[in-house]
Coordinates of C-alpha atoms in Angstrom, one line a residue:
Chain A
X1 CA 69.5 62.2 -114.5
X2 CA 69.8 61.4 -118.2
X3 CA 69.8 64.0 -120.9
X4 CA 66.5 62.7 -122.2
X5 CA 65.0 63.3 -118.7
X6 CA 66.4 66.8 -118.8
X7 CA 64.9 67.5 -122.2
X8 CA 61.6 66.0 -121.3
X9 CA 61.2 68.1 -118.2
X10 CA 61.9 71.3 -120.1
X11 CA 59.6 70.2 -122.9
X12 CA 56.9 69.5 -120.3
X13 CA 57.3 72.9 -118.7
X14 CA 57.1 74.7 -122.0
X15 CA 54.0 72.7 -122.9
X16 CA 52.3 73.8 -119.7
X17 CA 53.5 77.4 -120.1
X18 CA 52.1 77.5 -123.6
X19 CA 48.8 76.3 -122.3
X20 CA 48.8 78.9 -119.5
X21 CA 49.5 81.9 -121.7
X22 CA 47.3 80.8 -124.6
X23 CA 45.2 83.6 -126.2
X24 CA 43.2 82.5 -129.3
X25 CA 43.4 85.8 -131.3
X26 CA 47.1 86.3 -130.6
X27 CA 47.8 82.7 -131.5
X28 CA 45.8 82.9 -134.7
X29 CA 47.2 86.3 -135.9
X30 CA 50.7 86.4 -134.4
X31 CA 51.5 82.7 -134.0
X32 CA 53.2 80.9 -131.1
X33 CA 54.6 83.1 -128.3
X34 CA 58.4 83.1 -128.3
X35 CA 59.3 80.9 -125.3
X36 CA 63.0 81.0 -124.7
X37 CA 64.1 77.4 -124.1
X38 CA 67.5 78.3 -122.7
X39 CA 65.9 80.6 -120.1
X40 CA 63.4 78.0 -119.2
X41 CA 66.2 75.5 -118.6
X42 CA 68.0 77.9 -116.3
X43 CA 64.8 78.6 -114.4
X44 CA 64.3 74.9 -113.9
X45 CA 67.9 74.3 -112.9
X46 CA 67.0 73.2 -109.3
X47 CA 64.3 70.8 -110.6
X48 CA 66.7 69.4 -113.2
X49 CA 69.3 68.9 -110.5
X50 CA 66.8 66.8 -108.5
X51 CA 65.7 69.4 -105.9
X52 CA 62.3 68.9 -104.3
X53 CA 59.9 70.7 -106.6
X54 CA 56.4 71.5 -105.1
X55 CA 53.2 72.5 -106.9
X56 CA 53.7 76.0 -105.6
X57 CA 57.2 76.1 -107.2
X58 CA 55.7 74.8 -110.5
X59 CA 53.0 77.5 -110.5
X60 CA 55.5 80.2 -109.6
X61 CA 57.9 78.9 -112.3
X62 CA 55.1 79.2 -114.9
X63 CA 54.4 82.7 -113.7
X64 CA 58.1 83.6 -114.3
X65 CA 57.9 82.0 -117.7
X66 CA 54.8 84.1 -118.5
X67 CA 56.6 87.3 -117.5
X68 CA 59.7 86.4 -119.5
X69 CA 57.6 85.8 -122.5
X70 CA 55.9 89.2 -122.0
X71 CA 59.3 90.8 -121.9
X72 CA 60.4 89.0 -125.1
X73 CA 57.3 90.0 -127.0
X74 CA 57.6 93.6 -125.9
X75 CA 61.2 93.6 -127.0
X76 CA 60.0 92.9 -130.5
X77 CA 57.9 96.0 -130.8
X78 CA 59.3 98.2 -133.6
X79 CA 60.9 101.3 -132.2
X80 CA 59.4 103.6 -134.8
X81 CA 56.3 102.0 -136.3
X82 CA 54.0 99.6 -134.5
X83 CA 50.9 100.4 -136.4
X84 CA 50.4 97.0 -138.1
X85 CA 47.8 94.7 -136.7
X86 CA 50.5 92.2 -135.8
X87 CA 52.5 94.7 -133.8
X88 CA 49.4 96.0 -132.1
X89 CA 48.5 92.5 -131.0
X90 CA 52.0 91.9 -129.8
X91 CA 51.8 94.9 -127.5
X92 CA 48.6 93.4 -126.1
X93 CA 50.0 89.8 -126.1
X94 CA 52.8 91.0 -123.8
X95 CA 50.2 92.7 -121.5
X96 CA 48.2 89.5 -121.5
X97 CA 51.2 87.4 -120.5
X98 CA 52.0 89.9 -117.7
X99 CA 48.4 89.5 -116.5
X100 CA 48.8 85.7 -116.6
X101 CA 52.0 85.9 -114.5
X102 CA 50.0 87.9 -111.8
X103 CA 47.0 85.6 -112.0
X104 CA 49.3 82.6 -111.4
X105 CA 51.0 84.2 -108.4
X106 CA 47.6 85.3 -107.0
X107 CA 46.3 81.7 -107.3
X108 CA 48.9 80.3 -105.0
X109 CA 48.7 83.0 -103.4
X110 CA 52.3 84.1 -102.7
X111 CA 52.3 87.7 -101.6
X112 CA 56.1 87.8 -101.0
X113 CA 56.8 86.6 -104.5
X114 CA 54.3 89.1 -105.9
X115 CA 56.3 91.9 -104.2
X116 CA 59.8 90.6 -104.9
X117 CA 59.0 89.9 -108.6
X118 CA 57.3 93.2 -109.1
X119 CA 60.5 94.9 -108.0
X120 CA 62.5 92.7 -110.3
X121 CA 60.2 93.5 -113.2
X122 CA 60.6 97.2 -112.5
X123 CA 64.4 96.8 -112.4
X124 CA 64.4 94.8 -115.7
X125 CA 62.6 97.6 -117.5
X126 CA 64.9 100.2 -116.0
X127 CA 67.9 98.3 -117.3
X128 CA 66.4 97.7 -120.7
X129 CA 65.6 101.4 -121.0
X130 CA 69.2 102.3 -120.1
X131 CA 70.6 99.8 -122.5
X132 CA 68.4 101.2 -125.3
X133 CA 68.7 104.9 -124.7
X134 CA 71.8 105.6 -122.7
X135 CA 74.0 102.5 -122.6
X136 CA 77.0 102.6 -120.3
X137 CA 80.3 103.0 -122.1
X138 CA 82.2 100.0 -120.8
X139 CA 81.5 96.4 -121.9
X140 CA 81.6 95.2 -118.3
X141 CA 78.8 97.6 -117.2
X142 CA 76.7 96.6 -120.3
X143 CA 77.2 92.9 -119.5
X144 CA 76.1 93.5 -115.9
X145 CA 72.9 95.1 -117.1
X146 CA 72.2 92.3 -119.6
X147 CA 72.7 89.8 -116.8
X148 CA 70.2 91.7 -114.7
X149 CA 67.7 91.9 -117.5
X150 CA 67.8 88.2 -118.2
X151 CA 68.3 86.8 -114.7
X152 CA 66.5 89.2 -112.3
X153 CA 63.2 87.3 -112.1
X154 CA 64.9 83.9 -111.9
X155 CA 67.1 85.2 -109.1
X156 CA 64.0 86.3 -107.1
X157 CA 62.4 82.9 -107.7
X158 CA 65.5 81.0 -106.5
X159 CA 65.8 83.3 -103.4
X160 CA 62.1 82.8 -102.6
X161 CA 62.4 79.0 -102.6
X162 CA 65.8 78.5 -101.0
X163 CA 67.7 77.9 -104.2
X164 CA 70.1 80.8 -103.8
X165 CA 73.1 78.6 -104.5
X166 CA 72.1 78.5 -108.2
X167 CA 72.0 82.3 -108.5
X168 CA 75.7 82.7 -109.5
X169 CA 75.3 80.2 -112.3
X170 CA 72.5 81.9 -114.1
X171 CA 74.1 85.3 -113.5
X172 CA 77.2 84.1 -115.4
X173 CA 75.5 82.1 -118.1
X174 CA 73.3 84.9 -119.4
X175 CA 75.9 87.5 -120.4
X176 CA 78.1 84.6 -121.6
X177 CA 75.5 83.3 -124.1
X178 CA 74.7 86.8 -125.2
X179 CA 78.3 87.2 -126.3
X180 CA 78.2 83.7 -127.9
X181 CA 75.1 84.7 -129.8
X182 CA 76.8 87.8 -131.1
X183 CA 79.8 85.9 -132.2
X184 CA 77.6 83.5 -134.1
X185 CA 76.0 86.5 -135.6
X186 CA 72.7 85.2 -134.2
X187 CA 71.4 88.8 -134.1
X188 CA 67.7 87.8 -134.4
X189 CA 67.9 85.7 -131.3
X190 CA 69.8 88.2 -129.2
X191 CA 68.6 91.4 -127.4
X192 CA 70.4 94.7 -127.8
X193 CA 72.4 93.7 -130.9
X194 CA 73.6 97.4 -131.1
X195 CA 75.7 96.9 -128.0
X196 CA 77.8 94.0 -129.3
X197 CA 81.5 94.9 -128.7
X198 CA 84.3 94.5 -131.2
X199 CA 85.2 90.9 -132.3
X200 CA 88.4 91.2 -130.3
X201 CA 86.7 92.4 -127.1
X202 CA 84.0 89.8 -127.5
X203 CA 86.5 87.0 -127.5
X204 CA 88.3 88.4 -124.5
X205 CA 85.1 88.6 -122.5
X206 CA 84.0 85.1 -123.7
X207 CA 87.3 83.7 -122.5
X208 CA 86.9 85.5 -119.2
X209 CA 83.3 84.4 -118.6
X210 CA 84.1 80.8 -119.7
X211 CA 86.8 80.7 -117.1
X212 CA 84.4 82.2 -114.5
X213 CA 81.7 79.6 -115.4
X214 CA 84.2 76.7 -115.2
X215 CA 85.3 77.8 -111.8
X216 CA 81.8 78.1 -110.6
X217 CA 80.7 74.8 -111.9
X218 CA 83.8 73.2 -110.4
X219 CA 82.9 74.6 -107.0
X220 CA 79.2 73.7 -107.3
X221 CA 79.7 70.2 -105.8
X222 CA 75.9 69.8 -105.5
X223 CA 75.4 69.9 -109.3
X224 CA 74.9 66.5 -111.0
X225 CA 77.3 65.7 -113.8
X226 CA 74.4 65.6 -116.3
X227 CA 73.3 69.1 -115.3
X228 CA 76.9 70.3 -115.7
X229 CA 77.1 68.7 -119.1
X230 CA 73.8 70.4 -120.1
X231 CA 75.2 73.8 -119.0
X232 CA 78.4 73.2 -120.9
X233 CA 76.4 72.3 -124.0
X234 CA 74.4 75.5 -123.6
X235 CA 77.6 77.5 -123.4
X236 CA 79.5 75.5 -126.0
X237 CA 81.7 77.7 -128.1
Chain B
X1 CA 43.3 122.5 -115.3
X2 CA 40.1 122.4 -117.4
X3 CA 36.7 123.6 -116.1
X4 CA 35.3 120.1 -116.2
X5 CA 38.2 118.7 -114.1
X6 CA 37.7 121.5 -111.6
X7 CA 34.0 120.6 -111.4
X8 CA 34.9 117.0 -110.8
X9 CA 37.5 117.8 -108.2
X10 CA 35.0 119.9 -106.3
X11 CA 33.1 116.7 -105.7
X12 CA 36.2 115.3 -104.0
X13 CA 36.2 118.1 -101.4
X14 CA 35.5 115.9 -98.5
X15 CA 38.3 113.5 -99.5
X16 CA 40.9 116.2 -100.5
X17 CA 43.3 115.1 -97.8
X18 CA 43.1 111.5 -98.8
X19 CA 43.5 112.3 -102.5
X20 CA 46.4 114.5 -101.8
X21 CA 48.1 111.6 -100.0
X22 CA 47.4 109.3 -103.0
X23 CA 48.8 111.8 -105.4
X24 CA 52.0 111.9 -103.4
X25 CA 52.0 108.1 -103.3
X26 CA 51.6 107.9 -107.0
X27 CA 54.5 110.2 -107.5
X28 CA 56.6 108.2 -105.1
X29 CA 55.7 104.9 -106.7
X30 CA 57.1 105.8 -110.1
X31 CA 60.5 107.0 -108.8
X32 CA 63.1 105.2 -110.7
X33 CA 66.9 104.9 -110.8
X34 CA 66.6 105.3 -114.6
X35 CA 66.2 109.0 -115.4
X36 CA 64.3 108.2 -118.6
X37 CA 61.9 105.8 -117.0
X38 CA 61.3 108.3 -114.2
X39 CA 60.7 111.2 -116.7
X40 CA 58.4 109.0 -118.9
X41 CA 56.3 107.9 -115.9
X42 CA 56.1 111.3 -114.3
X43 CA 55.3 112.8 -117.7
X44 CA 52.0 111.1 -117.8
X45 CA 51.3 111.4 -114.1
X46 CA 51.8 115.1 -114.2
X47 CA 49.6 115.4 -117.2
X48 CA 46.8 114.7 -114.7
X49 CA 43.7 112.8 -115.2
X50 CA 40.4 112.5 -113.5
X51 CA 41.7 110.1 -110.8
X52 CA 38.3 108.5 -110.9
X53 CA 39.6 105.0 -110.0
X54 CA 41.4 106.2 -106.8
X55 CA 38.4 108.2 -105.7
X56 CA 36.1 105.3 -106.2
X57 CA 38.4 103.2 -104.0
X58 CA 38.5 105.8 -101.3
X59 CA 34.7 106.3 -101.3
X60 CA 33.9 102.6 -101.4
X61 CA 36.3 102.0 -98.5
X62 CA 34.2 104.4 -96.4
X63 CA 31.5 101.8 -96.3
X64 CA 33.6 99.6 -94.1
X65 CA 36.4 100.0 -91.6
X66 CA 38.3 102.7 -93.4
X67 CA 42.1 102.8 -93.4
X68 CA 43.7 105.3 -95.7
X69 CA 46.9 103.4 -95.8
X70 CA 45.2 100.2 -97.1
X71 CA 42.8 102.0 -99.5
X72 CA 45.8 104.0 -100.9
X73 CA 47.7 100.9 -101.8
X74 CA 44.8 99.7 -103.9
X75 CA 44.0 103.2 -105.3
X76 CA 47.6 103.7 -106.4
X77 CA 47.7 100.3 -107.9
X78 CA 44.6 100.8 -110.0
X79 CA 45.6 104.2 -111.2
X80 CA 49.0 102.9 -112.2
X81 CA 47.4 100.0 -114.1
X82 CA 45.3 102.5 -115.9
X83 CA 48.3 104.7 -116.7
X84 CA 50.4 101.7 -117.9
X85 CA 47.6 100.7 -120.3
X86 CA 47.4 104.3 -121.6
X87 CA 51.1 104.3 -122.4
X88 CA 50.8 101.1 -124.3
X89 CA 47.5 102.2 -126.0
X90 CA 49.4 105.2 -127.5
X91 CA 51.8 102.8 -129.1
X92 CA 48.9 100.7 -130.5
X93 CA 47.0 103.8 -131.7
X94 CA 50.2 105.6 -132.9
X95 CA 49.0 108.6 -130.9
X96 CA 51.3 111.6 -130.5
X97 CA 49.1 113.6 -128.1
X98 CA 47.3 112.7 -124.8
X99 CA 45.8 115.2 -122.4
X100 CA 47.3 118.0 -124.5
X101 CA 50.8 116.7 -124.0
X102 CA 53.1 114.6 -126.2
X103 CA 52.7 110.9 -125.5
X104 CA 55.7 108.9 -124.1
X105 CA 56.0 107.1 -127.5
X106 CA 56.1 110.5 -129.3
X107 CA 58.6 112.1 -126.8
X108 CA 60.9 109.1 -126.8
X109 CA 59.9 106.1 -129.0
X110 CA 57.7 103.0 -129.0
X111 CA 60.2 100.8 -127.1
X112 CA 60.6 103.3 -124.3
X113 CA 56.9 103.4 -124.1
X114 CA 56.7 99.6 -123.8
X115 CA 59.3 99.6 -121.1
X116 CA 57.8 102.6 -119.2
X117 CA 54.4 100.9 -119.3
X118 CA 55.8 97.6 -118.0
X119 CA 57.7 99.5 -115.3
X120 CA 54.5 101.3 -114.2
X121 CA 52.7 98.0 -114.2
X122 CA 55.4 96.6 -111.9
X123 CA 54.9 99.5 -109.5
X124 CA 51.2 98.8 -109.5
X125 CA 51.9 95.3 -108.2
X126 CA 54.4 96.5 -105.7
X127 CA 51.8 98.8 -104.2
X128 CA 49.0 96.2 -104.0
X129 CA 51.5 93.4 -103.1
X130 CA 51.3 94.8 -99.6
X131 CA 47.7 93.8 -99.2
X132 CA 47.8 90.2 -98.1
X133 CA 44.2 89.3 -99.1
X134 CA 44.0 86.6 -101.8
X135 CA 40.6 87.7 -103.2
X136 CA 41.9 91.2 -103.8
X137 CA 44.7 89.8 -106.0
X138 CA 42.5 87.3 -107.7
X139 CA 39.9 90.0 -108.6
X140 CA 42.6 92.4 -109.9
X141 CA 44.3 89.8 -111.9
X142 CA 41.1 88.7 -113.5
X143 CA 40.2 92.3 -114.2
X144 CA 43.5 93.0 -115.9
X145 CA 43.1 89.9 -118.1
X146 CA 39.6 90.9 -119.1
X147 CA 40.7 94.5 -119.9
X148 CA 43.4 93.0 -122.1
X149 CA 41.1 90.6 -123.8
X150 CA 38.8 93.6 -124.5
X151 CA 41.6 95.4 -126.2
X152 CA 42.6 92.3 -128.2
X153 CA 39.0 92.0 -129.4
X154 CA 38.9 95.7 -130.2
X155 CA 41.9 95.2 -132.5
X156 CA 40.3 92.1 -134.0
X157 CA 37.1 94.1 -134.7
X158 CA 39.0 97.1 -136.1
X159 CA 37.3 98.4 -139.2
X160 CA 34.6 95.7 -139.1
X161 CA 31.3 97.3 -139.7
X162 CA 29.2 94.2 -138.9
X163 CA 29.1 94.9 -135.2
X164 CA 26.0 95.3 -133.1
X165 CA 25.1 96.9 -129.8
X166 CA 26.0 93.7 -127.9
X167 CA 29.5 93.7 -129.3
X168 CA 30.0 97.3 -128.4
X169 CA 28.7 96.9 -124.8
X170 CA 30.9 93.9 -124.2
X171 CA 33.9 95.8 -125.5
X172 CA 33.3 98.9 -123.3
X173 CA 32.6 96.7 -120.3
X174 CA 36.1 95.3 -120.6
X175 CA 37.7 98.5 -121.7
X176 CA 36.4 100.8 -118.9
X177 CA 33.6 99.4 -116.7
X178 CA 35.5 96.5 -115.2
X179 CA 38.3 98.6 -113.8
X180 CA 35.8 101.1 -112.3
X181 CA 33.8 98.2 -111.0
X182 CA 36.9 96.6 -109.4
X183 CA 37.9 100.0 -108.0
X184 CA 34.7 100.1 -106.0
X185 CA 34.8 96.4 -105.1
X186 CA 38.4 96.4 -104.0
X187 CA 38.0 99.6 -102.0
X188 CA 35.1 98.0 -100.1
X189 CA 37.0 94.7 -99.7
X190 CA 40.1 96.6 -98.3
X191 CA 37.8 97.9 -95.6
X192 CA 36.1 94.6 -94.9
X193 CA 32.7 95.9 -95.9
X194 CA 29.9 93.3 -95.8
X195 CA 29.3 91.3 -98.9
X196 CA 26.0 93.0 -99.8
X197 CA 27.6 96.4 -99.7
X198 CA 30.6 95.1 -101.7
X199 CA 28.2 93.8 -104.4
X200 CA 26.2 97.0 -104.6
X201 CA 29.3 99.2 -104.9
X202 CA 30.8 96.8 -107.5
X203 CA 27.6 97.1 -109.6
X204 CA 27.6 100.9 -109.1
X205 CA 31.1 101.0 -110.5
X206 CA 30.2 98.8 -113.4
X207 CA 27.1 100.9 -114.5
X208 CA 29.0 104.2 -114.0
X209 CA 31.9 102.8 -116.0
X210 CA 29.6 101.9 -118.9
X211 CA 28.1 105.4 -118.9
X212 CA 31.5 106.9 -118.5
X213 CA 32.8 105.2 -121.7
X214 CA 29.7 105.9 -123.7
X215 CA 30.0 109.6 -122.8
X216 CA 33.7 109.4 -123.7
X217 CA 32.8 108.0 -127.1
X218 CA 30.2 110.8 -127.5
X219 CA 32.8 113.4 -126.6
X220 CA 35.2 112.1 -129.1
X221 CA 32.8 113.3 -131.7
X222 CA 31.2 116.4 -130.1
X223 CA 34.3 118.0 -128.5
X224 CA 36.9 120.2 -130.2
X225 CA 40.4 119.1 -130.8
X226 CA 41.6 121.5 -128.1
X227 CA 39.1 120.2 -125.5
X228 CA 40.2 116.6 -126.2
X229 CA 43.9 117.3 -126.5
X230 CA 43.8 115.1 -129.7
X231 CA 41.9 115.2 -133.0
X232 CA 38.2 114.8 -132.6
X233 CA 37.0 111.6 -134.3
X234 CA 40.2 109.7 -133.4
X235 CA 38.2 106.6 -132.5
X236 CA 36.9 106.3 -136.0
X237 CA 40.2 107.3 -137.6
X238 CA 41.7 104.4 -135.6
X239 CA 39.1 102.0 -136.9
X240 CA 37.0 101.8 -133.7
X241 CA 33.3 101.8 -134.1
X242 CA 31.7 103.5 -131.0
X243 CA 28.1 103.8 -130.0
X244 CA 27.2 107.0 -132.0
X245 CA 28.8 105.5 -135.1
X246 CA 27.0 102.2 -134.5
X247 CA 23.7 104.1 -134.9
X248 CA 24.6 105.5 -138.3
X249 CA 27.0 103.1 -139.8
X250 CA 24.4 101.8 -142.3
X251 CA 23.4 105.3 -143.4
X252 CA 24.3 105.4 -147.1
X253 CA 25.5 109.0 -146.9
X254 CA 27.7 108.3 -144.0
X255 CA 29.4 105.1 -145.4
X256 CA 31.8 107.0 -147.7
X257 CA 33.0 109.1 -144.7
X258 CA 33.6 105.9 -142.7
X259 CA 35.5 104.3 -145.5
X260 CA 37.8 107.3 -145.8
X261 CA 38.2 107.5 -142.0
X262 CA 39.4 103.9 -141.9
X263 CA 42.3 104.8 -144.1
X264 CA 43.5 106.8 -141.1
X265 CA 44.2 109.8 -143.2
X266 CA 41.5 112.3 -143.9
X267 CA 41.5 115.9 -145.3
X268 CA 40.8 118.3 -142.5
X269 CA 37.7 119.6 -144.1
X270 CA 36.5 116.0 -144.7
X271 CA 37.0 115.1 -141.0
X272 CA 35.1 118.2 -139.9
X273 CA 32.3 117.4 -142.4
X274 CA 32.1 113.8 -141.0
X275 CA 31.9 115.1 -137.4
X276 CA 29.1 117.5 -138.4
X277 CA 27.2 114.7 -140.1
X278 CA 27.3 112.5 -137.0
X279 CA 26.4 115.4 -134.7
X280 CA 23.3 116.2 -136.7
X281 CA 22.2 112.7 -137.3
X282 CA 20.5 112.0 -134.0
X283 CA 23.0 109.3 -133.1
X284 CA 24.5 111.4 -130.2
X285 CA 21.1 111.7 -128.5
X286 CA 20.5 108.0 -128.9
X287 CA 23.9 107.2 -127.4
X288 CA 23.3 109.7 -124.6
X289 CA 20.1 108.0 -123.8
X290 CA 21.8 104.6 -123.3
X291 CA 24.4 106.3 -121.0
X292 CA 21.5 107.9 -119.0
X293 CA 19.9 104.4 -118.5
X294 CA 23.2 103.1 -117.1
X295 CA 23.4 106.0 -114.7
X296 CA 19.9 105.4 -113.5
X297 CA 20.9 101.8 -112.7
X298 CA 24.1 103.1 -111.0
X299 CA 22.1 105.4 -108.7
X300 CA 19.7 102.6 -107.9
X301 CA 22.5 100.6 -106.5
X302 CA 23.3 103.4 -104.0
X303 CA 19.8 103.8 -102.7
X304 CA 20.0 101.2 -99.9
X305 CA 23.5 102.1 -98.8
X306 CA 23.9 104.2 -95.6
X307 CA 23.7 108.0 -96.1
X308 CA 26.9 109.9 -95.7
X309 CA 29.5 112.0 -97.5
X310 CA 30.6 109.0 -99.6
X311 CA 27.2 108.1 -100.9
X312 CA 26.5 111.8 -101.6
X313 CA 29.8 112.1 -103.6
X314 CA 29.2 108.9 -105.5
X315 CA 25.8 110.2 -106.5
X316 CA 27.3 113.5 -107.6
X317 CA 30.0 111.7 -109.6
X318 CA 27.3 109.7 -111.5
X319 CA 25.5 113.0 -112.2
X320 CA 28.7 114.6 -113.4
X321 CA 29.5 111.7 -115.7
X322 CA 26.2 112.2 -117.4
X323 CA 26.7 115.9 -117.9
X324 CA 30.4 116.2 -118.5
X325 CA 31.5 118.1 -121.6
X326 CA 35.0 116.8 -122.1

């Protein structure tokens, strides 16, 4: 697969996701929903790697994209004052995207995925609350929670459709890119900027996770070289 | 527990065992490994509520092949969806008090309220996820989206005085009536009731829900702060035009009150004067009349359903809604 094919497939997915979650008032007053391209690419990893991709998988993937977007919008609610019209609409936009996620799963219908994703959504919100209000003291524990927040729904998706062999990749990439964002001082993009470790510690963990990712990619014989190249680009230091 | 709630609970007498099971299931559903999420979820749950959605599910399910286990999954799910929306509504309205208790956002902060609401929503889906009937999920998903759309429109309409009765009714349909309608519909579907019965119960829930919200909007003006557990007139202070206000919004003497209320900050004496003005204007009686018309329609839907303890209780609930004081 060429890089252009990779980009086109992600673009195509984002286009469909944008259409699925469209809400005219929100779009007019708040603007485009923040769709995380990196997360979309990791969700589509099996497709990009040439796995058979059914209509059911496509619908379920859109449902996961909708719930991810809901999470991301709700993460932007001001901790103290959400009284502006824009913030009020963002609360509701997140709820709307959650509803779209459920509607998509109900349209398949995939009861197993409704159950397993609901447990992942619950877990994500538990982890986010812990990271916000009572974060663990060690960087390792924090990174574990961040990995869960970002990957839990994708993991359930992979497990549901027989793509479990991709789980370890996404679980490594998410905490890794969180650290990379912090080193690039990309604080607007990242979640939980208040948990960024010291520069020295960040570098140590980046090195460690880079090594871990390299080992995993090396052992993932089923990954096409183009996909490996894209993953490396995503985690480029 | 307030007198009104005791009155309502007395209508549930025949279903006390079922409701007690649902209460336990609700509590079990919001258990969490995160102490803050658990506290935040239980905080609202323990504050109580009328549990009108669960009781509608239970009563509607009596018209088919009743299974408490199945009905409870739906009842818990609907009550949790309602709870999750309340937690988020308090962020939107910047409310510090609900049911006489501090809101989640006031006790912790907005972000915890967002996460707690999303967590409760996830538990709602966990509960209903065990019902493997596609229409149940499709109806609930559609209902959730419509409720959300209603809230978005409400924000969009905030402080807009060029609204008419049609706008208001469409809004309260989404805000309240749809979830009550779905409670009855899904309860009946869970028990495989026949399609005519499902339809009648769905319509009963819808009409009752419309009346319920109109009465709620009336009570926001006629009740005391203590009865409401929040300042009376909160709807207007939040820029929402409800039915009684709709009737006097063009009154020249009322307009200055409305303008000041929309700033969100009003002197206490000014707020009281505004409430007195609405109460004596005749708008409350007009709104009450509309609510009564919906209740008559609701009761009509029940007429052809088989007699029994469920029909009796649904009739009494409709009567209660028309007469409730807070």
